């Protein structure tokens, strides 16, 4: 017998831990990374203290996102001192943005960008042999289409499914087109296949992910057609999607959502600002009026739809008047919830190169706080409108506050807390909403 046959495959039995920061796409990517490594024999460990390889899937979207990760990397120095041979890899958006500069840090052994995950087994092998491994090549084709992600988020009911990668929109403030490269869509057959497998494994909700899902295009299949195909996998499967760009929010898509009860009544439509002047500077390619027109269309086709958004306070040259326009847009739409940020200049973006970051930090924070305070009122109002109403929720887990309670979500993506009784994760339950805070709804099962 050839002695080589007895040697374990590279990576066999080696314990890997993945820590993920950033957006849902990054969480989905970590599951792809794990699938790639498991194929090589790596074993996932939730316990970082057991890991021989630690991968950090990183985010560059705002400076504080990167600062947080730097803080974490500094903690790894300690781990490395305590554990000889420990390999630390930085993967994802920060790896792509900073490239070799990350290798200057002694605690970093491997650097891999979002399109280089298939190279990770090789890069880790190099690191084990004492060299540093780096691959930050971006690709025009890579979609990891045929890889079945290994699910890390283990409620067994909800899953993310990436349908595209990269972004071509070039919003002036945004680092994503640089960290994730050009937009490309994953083959629709592999998407439907992955969703079918998830449903067969007991999953009851999928969220289709991309930076701009409504520009999905695979041959003749655009996003509305893809949504219909995924919704047809089973009426018992809920379908969500994130994120859609207002400029591509077509009536056709709204009609498809309206036609399938299992496509959730929740649309995340990032506005960024309520001022058309700001929107033009941001290169968002729509005006306030156009955005409000899309909101009207959503209300027309899907009257019970919850609308959520992203907002940036204090973008370059923003005046008090522009800021007031954002507040008035929020009131006009009545968002159910929002992600709110102050502008953070990112190196090499259009705005960093050509526009003045001239709103003072104090003023940015003041405006952001006003936006947050208003959104808290709007969220509470939106939730109060649901009190007394009937909803079907999909149970996702045990409530953080009490083992006797469970939580689930409405089609509108609002969290409802109910008594556990005989229920299990993955059950659909009809509830009446009895009370609310600005963050959650309290419900009672309808017998
Ligand atoms: N592709 C998505 C957004 C991805 S980034 C979309 O276009 O809707 C998520 C959010 O982060 C953005 O919507 C924006 O509100 C915020 N963001 C992005 N770059 C930022 C920056 N430089 N400073 C502050 N917020 C930023
Ligand atoms: Fe960034 Fe704009 Fe692309 Fe969203 S659409 S990822 S904000 S460039
Ligand atoms: Fe961050 Fe990259 Fe997502 S920069 S928000 S992890 S696409």
Coordinates of C-alpha atoms and ligand atoms in Angstrom, one line a residue:
X1 CA 0.0 0.0 0.0
X2 CA 1.2 3.4 -0.9
X3 CA 2.0 5.2 2.4
X4 CA 0.7 8.5 0.9
X5 CA -2.8 7.1 0.9
X6 CA -2.7 6.9 4.7
X7 CA -1.9 10.5 5.1
X8 CA -4.9 12.6 6.0
X9 CA -6.1 15.1 3.4
X10 CA -4.9 18.6 3.9
X11 CA -7.1 20.2 6.5
X12 CA -8.5 16.9 7.7
X13 CA -9.6 17.2 11.3
X14 CA -8.3 20.8 11.6
X15 CA -10.7 22.9 13.7
X16 CA -11.8 26.2 12.2
X17 CA -13.8 29.0 13.8
X18 CA -15.4 31.8 11.8
X19 CA -16.4 35.2 13.2
X20 CA -18.6 37.4 11.1
X21 CA -19.2 41.1 10.9
X22 CA -21.2 43.3 8.6
X23 CA -24.2 42.7 6.4
X24 CA -26.3 39.6 5.8
X25 CA -24.3 38.9 2.7
X26 CA -21.3 38.4 4.9
X27 CA -23.2 36.0 7.1
X28 CA -24.2 34.1 3.9
X29 CA -20.6 34.2 2.7
X30 CA -19.3 32.6 6.0
X31 CA -21.6 29.7 5.3
X32 CA -20.0 29.3 1.8
X33 CA -16.5 29.5 3.3
X34 CA -17.4 26.8 5.7
X35 CA -18.7 24.6 2.9
X36 CA -15.4 25.0 1.0
X37 CA -13.4 24.2 4.1
X38 CA -15.5 21.2 5.2
X39 CA -15.0 19.7 1.8
X40 CA -11.2 19.7 2.6
X41 CA -11.9 18.0 5.9
X42 CA -11.9 21.0 8.3
X43 CA -14.3 20.8 11.2
X44 CA -16.2 23.8 12.5
X45 CA -16.0 24.7 16.1
X46 CA -18.1 27.2 17.9
X47 CA -15.6 27.5 20.6
X48 CA -12.9 29.9 19.6
X49 CA -10.6 28.5 22.3
X50 CA -10.5 25.2 20.4
X51 CA -9.8 26.6 17.0
X52 CA -6.6 26.0 15.1
X53 CA -7.7 28.4 12.4
X54 CA -9.7 31.6 13.1
X55 CA -11.2 33.4 10.2
X56 CA -12.7 36.9 10.6
X57 CA -15.2 37.8 7.9
X58 CA -14.9 41.6 7.9
X59 CA -16.8 44.8 6.9
X60 CA -15.6 48.1 5.7
X61 CA -18.8 50.0 5.3
X62 CA -18.1 52.7 7.9
X63 CA -15.1 53.6 9.8
X64 CA -16.5 52.4 13.1
X65 CA -17.1 48.9 11.6
X66 CA -13.4 48.7 10.8
X67 CA -12.4 50.1 14.2
X68 CA -14.4 47.4 15.9
X69 CA -12.7 44.7 13.9
X70 CA -9.2 46.2 14.7
X71 CA -10.1 46.0 18.3
X72 CA -10.9 42.4 17.9
X73 CA -7.8 41.6 16.0
X74 CA -5.7 43.1 18.8
X75 CA -7.3 40.6 21.1
X76 CA -6.0 37.8 18.8
X77 CA -2.4 38.8 19.7
X78 CA -3.1 37.3 23.1
X79 CA -4.6 34.1 21.6
X80 CA -1.6 33.8 19.3
X81 CA 0.9 34.1 22.2
X82 CA -1.0 31.4 24.1
X83 CA -1.4 29.0 21.2
X84 CA 1.5 28.2 19.0
X85 CA 0.6 27.6 15.4
X86 CA -2.7 29.4 15.6
X87 CA -3.6 30.7 12.1
X88 CA -5.6 34.0 11.8
X89 CA -7.2 34.8 8.5
X90 CA -8.9 38.1 7.5
X91 CA -11.5 37.6 4.8
X92 CA -14.2 39.6 3.2
X93 CA -14.5 43.4 2.6
X94 CA -11.7 44.7 4.8
X95 CA -9.3 42.1 3.3
X96 CA -10.2 43.4 -0.1
X97 CA -9.8 47.1 0.9
X98 CA -6.5 46.8 2.8
X99 CA -4.9 43.9 1.0
X100 CA -1.1 43.5 1.8
X101 CA -1.3 46.2 4.5
X102 CA -3.1 43.6 6.6
X103 CA -0.2 41.2 6.3
X104 CA 2.1 43.8 7.9
X105 CA 0.3 42.9 11.2
X106 CA 2.1 40.1 12.8
X107 CA -1.0 38.4 14.0
X108 CA -2.5 38.0 10.5
X109 CA -1.4 34.9 8.4
X110 CA -4.0 34.8 5.7
X111 CA -5.9 37.5 3.7
X112 CA -8.7 36.6 1.3
X113 CA -11.1 38.9 -0.5
X114 CA -14.8 38.0 -1.2
X115 CA -14.1 36.4 -4.5
X116 CA -11.1 34.3 -3.3
X117 CA -12.8 32.0 -0.9
X118 CA -12.1 28.9 -3.1
X119 CA -8.4 29.6 -2.6
X120 CA -8.7 29.5 1.2
X121 CA -7.6 25.8 1.7
X122 CA -4.4 26.7 -0.3
X123 CA -3.8 30.0 1.6
X124 CA -4.2 28.2 4.9
X125 CA -1.8 25.5 3.8
X126 CA 0.8 28.2 2.9
X127 CA 0.3 29.7 6.4
X128 CA 0.8 26.3 8.0
X129 CA 4.1 26.1 6.1
X130 CA 5.2 29.4 7.6
X131 CA 4.4 31.7 4.7
X132 CA 1.7 34.3 4.6
X133 CA -1.1 33.6 2.1
X134 CA -3.0 36.4 0.3
X135 CA -5.5 36.5 -2.6
X136 CA -7.6 39.6 -3.2
X137 CA -8.4 39.1 -6.8
X138 CA -11.9 40.2 -7.7
X139 CA -13.8 38.2 -10.3
X140 CA -16.4 39.0 -12.9
X141 CA -17.9 35.5 -12.8
X142 CA -17.6 34.0 -9.3
X143 CA -21.0 33.5 -7.6
X144 CA -20.1 30.2 -5.7
X145 CA -23.2 29.0 -7.6
X146 CA -23.0 25.3 -7.0
X147 CA -21.8 25.4 -3.4
X148 CA -24.3 24.4 -0.8
X149 CA -23.7 26.6 2.2
X150 CA -23.2 24.9 5.6
X151 CA -25.7 26.7 7.8
X152 CA -24.1 28.4 10.8
X153 CA -27.3 30.1 12.1
X154 CA -29.0 27.1 13.5
X155 CA -32.6 27.9 14.1
X156 CA -33.3 25.5 11.2
X157 CA -36.2 27.6 10.0
X158 CA -34.8 30.8 8.3
X159 CA -31.9 30.9 5.9
X160 CA -30.1 33.4 3.7
X161 CA -29.6 32.6 0.0
X162 CA -27.2 34.8 -2.0
X163 CA -28.5 35.5 -5.5
X164 CA -25.9 37.9 -6.7
X165 CA -22.6 39.5 -5.8
X166 CA -21.0 42.8 -6.2
X167 CA -22.5 46.2 -7.1
X168 CA -22.4 48.5 -10.0
X169 CA -24.3 51.4 -8.6
X170 CA -21.4 53.5 -7.4
X171 CA -23.2 55.5 -4.8
X172 CA -20.7 58.3 -4.0
X173 CA -20.2 57.4 -0.3
X174 CA -20.0 53.7 -0.7
X175 CA -17.1 51.3 -0.5
X176 CA -19.0 48.2 -1.6
X177 CA -18.3 48.4 -5.3
X178 CA -14.6 48.4 -4.5
X179 CA -14.7 45.7 -1.9
X180 CA -17.0 43.3 -3.7
X181 CA -16.4 44.2 -7.3
X182 CA -18.8 44.2 -10.3
X183 CA -22.3 43.0 -10.1
X184 CA -23.0 39.5 -11.3
X185 CA -26.1 37.2 -10.9
X186 CA -26.1 33.6 -9.8
X187 CA -27.6 31.0 -12.1
X188 CA -31.3 30.8 -11.2
X189 CA -31.4 27.0 -11.4
X190 CA -28.9 26.7 -8.6
X191 CA -30.8 29.2 -6.5
X192 CA -34.1 27.3 -6.9
X193 CA -32.3 24.1 -6.2
X194 CA -30.8 25.5 -3.0
X195 CA -34.2 26.7 -1.9
X196 CA -35.8 23.3 -2.6
X197 CA -33.1 21.6 -0.5
X198 CA -33.7 24.1 2.4
X199 CA -37.5 23.4 2.3
X200 CA -36.9 19.7 2.3
X201 CA -34.6 20.1 5.3
X202 CA -37.4 21.8 7.2
X203 CA -36.6 25.5 6.5
X204 CA -39.7 27.7 6.2
X205 CA -38.3 31.1 5.2
X206 CA -35.6 32.2 2.8
X207 CA -34.2 35.7 2.3
X208 CA -32.8 36.3 -1.1
X209 CA -29.7 38.5 -0.8
X210 CA -27.8 40.9 -2.9
X211 CA -26.7 44.6 -2.8
X212 CA -29.3 45.4 -5.4
X213 CA -31.5 42.3 -5.8
X214 CA -34.0 44.0 -8.2
X215 CA -31.3 44.2 -10.9
X216 CA -30.9 40.4 -10.9
X217 CA -30.6 39.1 -14.4
X218 CA -29.8 35.6 -15.5
X219 CA -30.7 35.2 -19.2
X220 CA -34.4 35.7 -19.5
X221 CA -35.0 35.5 -15.8
X222 CA -35.1 38.9 -14.0
X223 CA -35.9 39.4 -10.4
X224 CA -39.7 39.3 -10.7
X225 CA -39.4 35.9 -12.5
X226 CA -36.9 34.6 -10.0
X227 CA -39.2 35.6 -7.1
X228 CA -42.1 33.7 -8.7
X229 CA -40.0 30.6 -9.2
X230 CA -38.8 30.7 -5.6
X231 CA -42.3 31.4 -4.2
X232 CA -43.6 28.3 -6.2
X233 CA -41.2 26.0 -4.3
X234 CA -44.0 25.7 -1.7
X235 CA -46.8 27.9 -0.4
X236 CA -45.5 27.0 3.1
X237 CA -42.2 28.7 2.4
X238 CA -41.9 32.4 3.1
X239 CA -39.8 34.4 0.8
X240 CA -38.0 37.7 1.7
X241 CA -35.4 39.7 -0.1
X242 CA -32.9 42.4 0.6
X243 CA -31.8 45.0 -0.6
X244 CA -33.7 46.6 -3.4
X245 CA -32.7 49.9 -4.9
X246 CA -35.5 52.4 -5.4
X247 CA -34.5 53.1 -9.0
X248 CA -35.2 49.4 -9.9
X249 CA -38.4 48.9 -7.9
X250 CA -40.7 48.0 -10.8
X251 CA -44.5 47.7 -10.9
X252 CA -43.9 44.2 -12.3
X253 CA -42.0 43.2 -9.2
X254 CA -44.8 44.6 -6.9
X255 CA -47.4 42.7 -8.9
X256 CA -45.5 39.4 -8.4
X257 CA -45.2 40.1 -4.7
X258 CA -48.9 40.9 -4.5
X259 CA -49.8 37.7 -6.4
X260 CA -48.0 35.3 -4.0
X261 CA -49.2 35.3 -0.4
X262 CA -46.0 33.6 0.7
X263 CA -43.8 36.5 -0.5
X264 CA -43.6 38.6 2.6
X265 CA -45.3 42.0 2.9
X266 CA -42.1 43.8 3.8
X267 CA -39.9 45.9 1.5
X268 CA -36.6 47.4 2.6
X269 CA -36.2 50.5 0.3
X270 CA -33.1 52.5 1.4
X271 CA -33.9 56.2 0.8
X272 CA -30.5 57.6 2.2
X273 CA -31.9 61.1 2.2
X274 CA -35.1 63.1 1.6
X275 CA -33.4 65.9 -0.3
X276 CA -33.1 65.6 -4.0
X277 CA -30.0 67.7 -4.0
X278 CA -28.3 65.2 -1.6
X279 CA -29.6 62.3 -3.6
X280 CA -28.0 63.7 -6.8
X281 CA -24.7 64.2 -5.0
X282 CA -24.9 60.7 -3.6
X283 CA -25.4 59.4 -7.2
X284 CA -28.5 57.6 -6.1
X285 CA -30.2 58.1 -9.5
X286 CA -33.6 59.1 -8.2
X287 CA -35.3 62.2 -6.7
X288 CA -37.4 62.5 -3.6
X289 CA -40.5 62.7 -5.8
X290 CA -39.6 59.6 -7.7
X291 CA -39.0 57.7 -4.4
X292 CA -42.4 58.8 -3.1
X293 CA -43.9 57.6 -6.3
X294 CA -42.5 54.2 -5.7
X295 CA -43.9 54.3 -2.1
X296 CA -47.3 55.1 -3.6
X297 CA -47.0 52.1 -6.0
X298 CA -46.1 49.8 -3.1
X299 CA -49.2 51.0 -1.2
X300 CA -51.4 50.5 -4.3
X301 CA -50.3 47.0 -5.1
X302 CA -49.6 45.7 -1.5
X303 CA -51.6 47.8 1.0
X304 CA -50.5 45.8 4.0
X305 CA -46.8 46.1 3.2
X306 CA -44.3 47.3 5.9
X307 CA -41.7 49.7 4.5
X308 CA -38.3 50.1 6.1
X309 CA -35.2 52.1 5.0
X310 CA -31.6 53.2 5.5
X311 CA -30.7 56.8 6.1
X312 CA -27.5 58.7 6.2
X313 CA -27.2 61.9 8.3
X314 CA -24.6 64.6 7.4
X315 CA -23.5 63.7 4.0
X316 CA -21.1 66.2 2.3
X317 CA -22.5 69.7 2.1
X318 CA -25.8 68.7 3.8
X319 CA -27.6 71.8 5.1
X320 CA -30.2 72.0 7.9
X321 CA -32.8 72.3 5.1
X322 CA -31.6 69.1 3.5
X323 CA -31.8 67.4 6.9
X324 CA -35.3 68.7 7.4
X325 CA -36.3 67.1 4.1
X326 CA -35.1 63.7 5.4
X327 CA -37.2 64.1 8.5
X328 CA -40.3 65.1 6.4
X329 CA -39.7 62.1 4.1
X330 CA -39.7 59.8 7.1
X331 CA -43.0 61.3 8.3
X332 CA -44.5 61.1 4.9
X333 CA -43.6 57.4 4.4
X334 CA -44.1 56.4 8.0
X335 CA -41.4 53.8 8.1
X336 CA -41.9 50.7 10.2
X337 CA -38.2 50.8 11.1
X338 CA -34.9 52.0 9.8
X339 CA -31.1 51.6 9.9
X340 CA -29.7 55.0 10.5
X341 CA -26.1 56.2 10.2
X342 CA -24.0 59.3 10.2
X343 CA -21.9 59.8 7.1
X344 CA -18.4 58.2 7.4
X345 CA -15.9 59.0 4.7
X346 CA -14.4 55.9 3.1
X347 CA -11.0 56.2 1.4
X348 CA -11.0 56.3 -2.4
X349 CA -14.8 56.6 -2.8
X350 CA -16.1 59.3 -5.1
X351 CA -17.2 61.5 -2.2
X352 CA -13.8 61.1 -0.5
X353 CA -12.0 62.2 -3.6
X354 CA -14.3 64.9 -4.9
X355 CA -16.6 66.2 -2.1
X356 CA -16.0 68.0 1.2
X357 CA -16.8 66.1 4.3
X358 CA -17.9 69.5 5.8
X359 CA -20.6 68.7 8.3
X360 CA -19.0 68.7 11.7
X361 CA -19.0 65.5 13.8
X362 CA -21.2 67.2 16.4
X363 CA -23.7 68.3 13.8
X364 CA -23.8 64.9 12.2
X365 CA -24.5 63.3 15.6
X366 CA -27.2 65.9 16.4
X367 CA -28.9 65.2 13.1
X368 CA -28.6 61.5 13.5
X369 CA -30.1 61.7 17.0
X370 CA -33.1 63.6 15.6
X371 CA -33.6 61.0 12.9
X372 CA -33.4 58.2 15.5
X373 CA -35.8 59.9 17.8
X374 CA -38.3 60.5 15.0
X375 CA -38.0 56.9 13.9
X376 CA -38.7 55.6 17.4
X377 CA -42.0 57.6 17.3
X378 CA -42.8 56.3 13.9
X379 CA -42.0 52.7 14.8
X380 CA -44.2 53.0 17.9
X381 CA -47.0 54.5 15.8
X382 CA -46.6 51.7 13.2
X383 CA -46.8 49.0 15.9
X384 CA -49.8 50.6 17.6
X385 CA -51.7 50.4 14.3
X386 CA -51.1 46.6 14.5
X387 CA -52.6 46.3 18.0
X388 CA -56.0 44.4 17.7
X389 CA -55.0 43.1 14.3
X390 CA -54.6 39.4 13.3
X391 CA -51.4 38.0 11.8
X392 CA -49.8 34.7 11.0
X393 CA -46.4 34.4 12.5
X394 CA -43.6 31.9 11.9
X395 CA -41.9 30.9 15.1
X396 CA -38.1 31.3 15.2
X397 CA -37.1 30.7 18.8
X398 CA -37.4 31.2 22.5
X399 CA -37.8 34.8 23.7
X400 CA -34.7 36.3 25.3
X401 CA -36.6 37.4 28.3
X402 CA -38.4 34.2 29.2
X403 CA -38.3 30.5 28.5
X404 CA -42.1 30.4 28.6
X405 CA -42.4 32.7 25.6
X406 CA -41.5 32.3 22.0
X407 CA -41.0 34.8 19.3
X408 CA -41.9 34.8 15.6
X409 CA -42.3 37.3 12.8
X410 CA -45.2 38.5 10.9
X411 CA -45.1 38.7 7.1
X412 CA -44.3 42.4 7.7
X413 CA -41.1 41.3 9.5
X414 CA -42.2 42.5 12.9
X415 CA -41.3 40.4 16.0
X416 CA -44.3 39.1 18.0
X417 CA -43.9 37.4 21.4
X418 CA -46.4 34.7 22.4
X419 CA -46.8 32.0 25.1
X420 CA -44.9 28.9 24.3
X421 CA -47.6 26.3 25.2
X422 CA -47.2 23.3 22.9
X423 CA -45.5 25.3 20.0
X424 CA -42.2 24.5 18.3
X425 CA -39.8 26.5 16.2
X426 CA -41.0 26.4 12.6
X427 CA -44.7 26.4 13.5
X428 CA -47.0 28.9 11.8
X429 CA -49.4 30.4 14.4
X430 CA -52.3 32.8 14.0
X431 CA -52.2 35.6 16.6
X432 CA -54.0 38.7 17.6
X433 CA -51.7 41.5 18.7
X434 CA -52.6 42.7 22.2
X435 CA -49.9 45.2 23.0
X436 CA -46.6 46.7 21.7
X437 CA -43.5 48.7 22.3
X438 CA -41.5 50.5 19.6
X439 CA -39.5 47.3 19.1
X440 CA -41.9 44.4 19.5
X441 CA -45.5 43.2 19.4
X442 CA -47.1 41.1 22.1
X443 CA -49.6 38.5 20.8
X444 CA -52.1 35.9 21.8
X445 CA -52.8 32.8 19.8
X446 CA -56.2 32.7 18.1
X447 CA -57.8 29.3 18.9
Ligands
LIG1 N1 -26.8 47.9 -1.2 C1 -27.6 48.5 -0.2 C2 -26.8 49.0 1.0 C3 -25.7 48.4 1.5 S1 -24.8 49.2 2.7 C4 -28.4 49.6 -0.7 O1 -28.0 50.3 -1.6 O2 -29.5 49.7 -0.3 C5 -26.0 49.5 4.0 C6 -26.2 50.9 4.3 O3 -25.0 51.5 4.9 C7 -26.5 51.9 3.2 O4 -27.8 51.8 2.7 C8 -26.2 53.2 3.7 O5 -27.3 53.8 4.4 C9 -25.1 52.9 4.7 N2 -23.8 53.4 4.3 C10 -23.1 52.9 3.2 N3 -21.9 53.6 3.1 C11 -21.9 54.5 4.1 C12 -21.0 55.5 4.6 N4 -19.9 55.8 3.9 N5 -21.3 56.3 5.7 C13 -22.5 56.0 6.3 N6 -23.4 55.1 6.0 C14 -23.1 54.4 4.9
LIG2 FE1 -23.3 50.8 -1.9 FE2 -25.1 52.0 -3.5 FE3 -24.2 49.6 -4.1 FE4 -25.8 49.9 -2.0 S1 -26.4 50.3 -4.2 S2 -24.0 48.7 -2.1 S3 -25.2 51.8 -1.2 S4 -23.0 51.4 -4.1
LIG3 FE1 -19.8 45.6 5.0 FE2 -19.0 44.4 2.8 FE3 -21.5 44.0 3.6 S1 -18.5 46.4 3.5 S2 -21.9 45.9 4.7 S3 -19.7 43.4 4.7 S4 -20.8 44.2 1.5

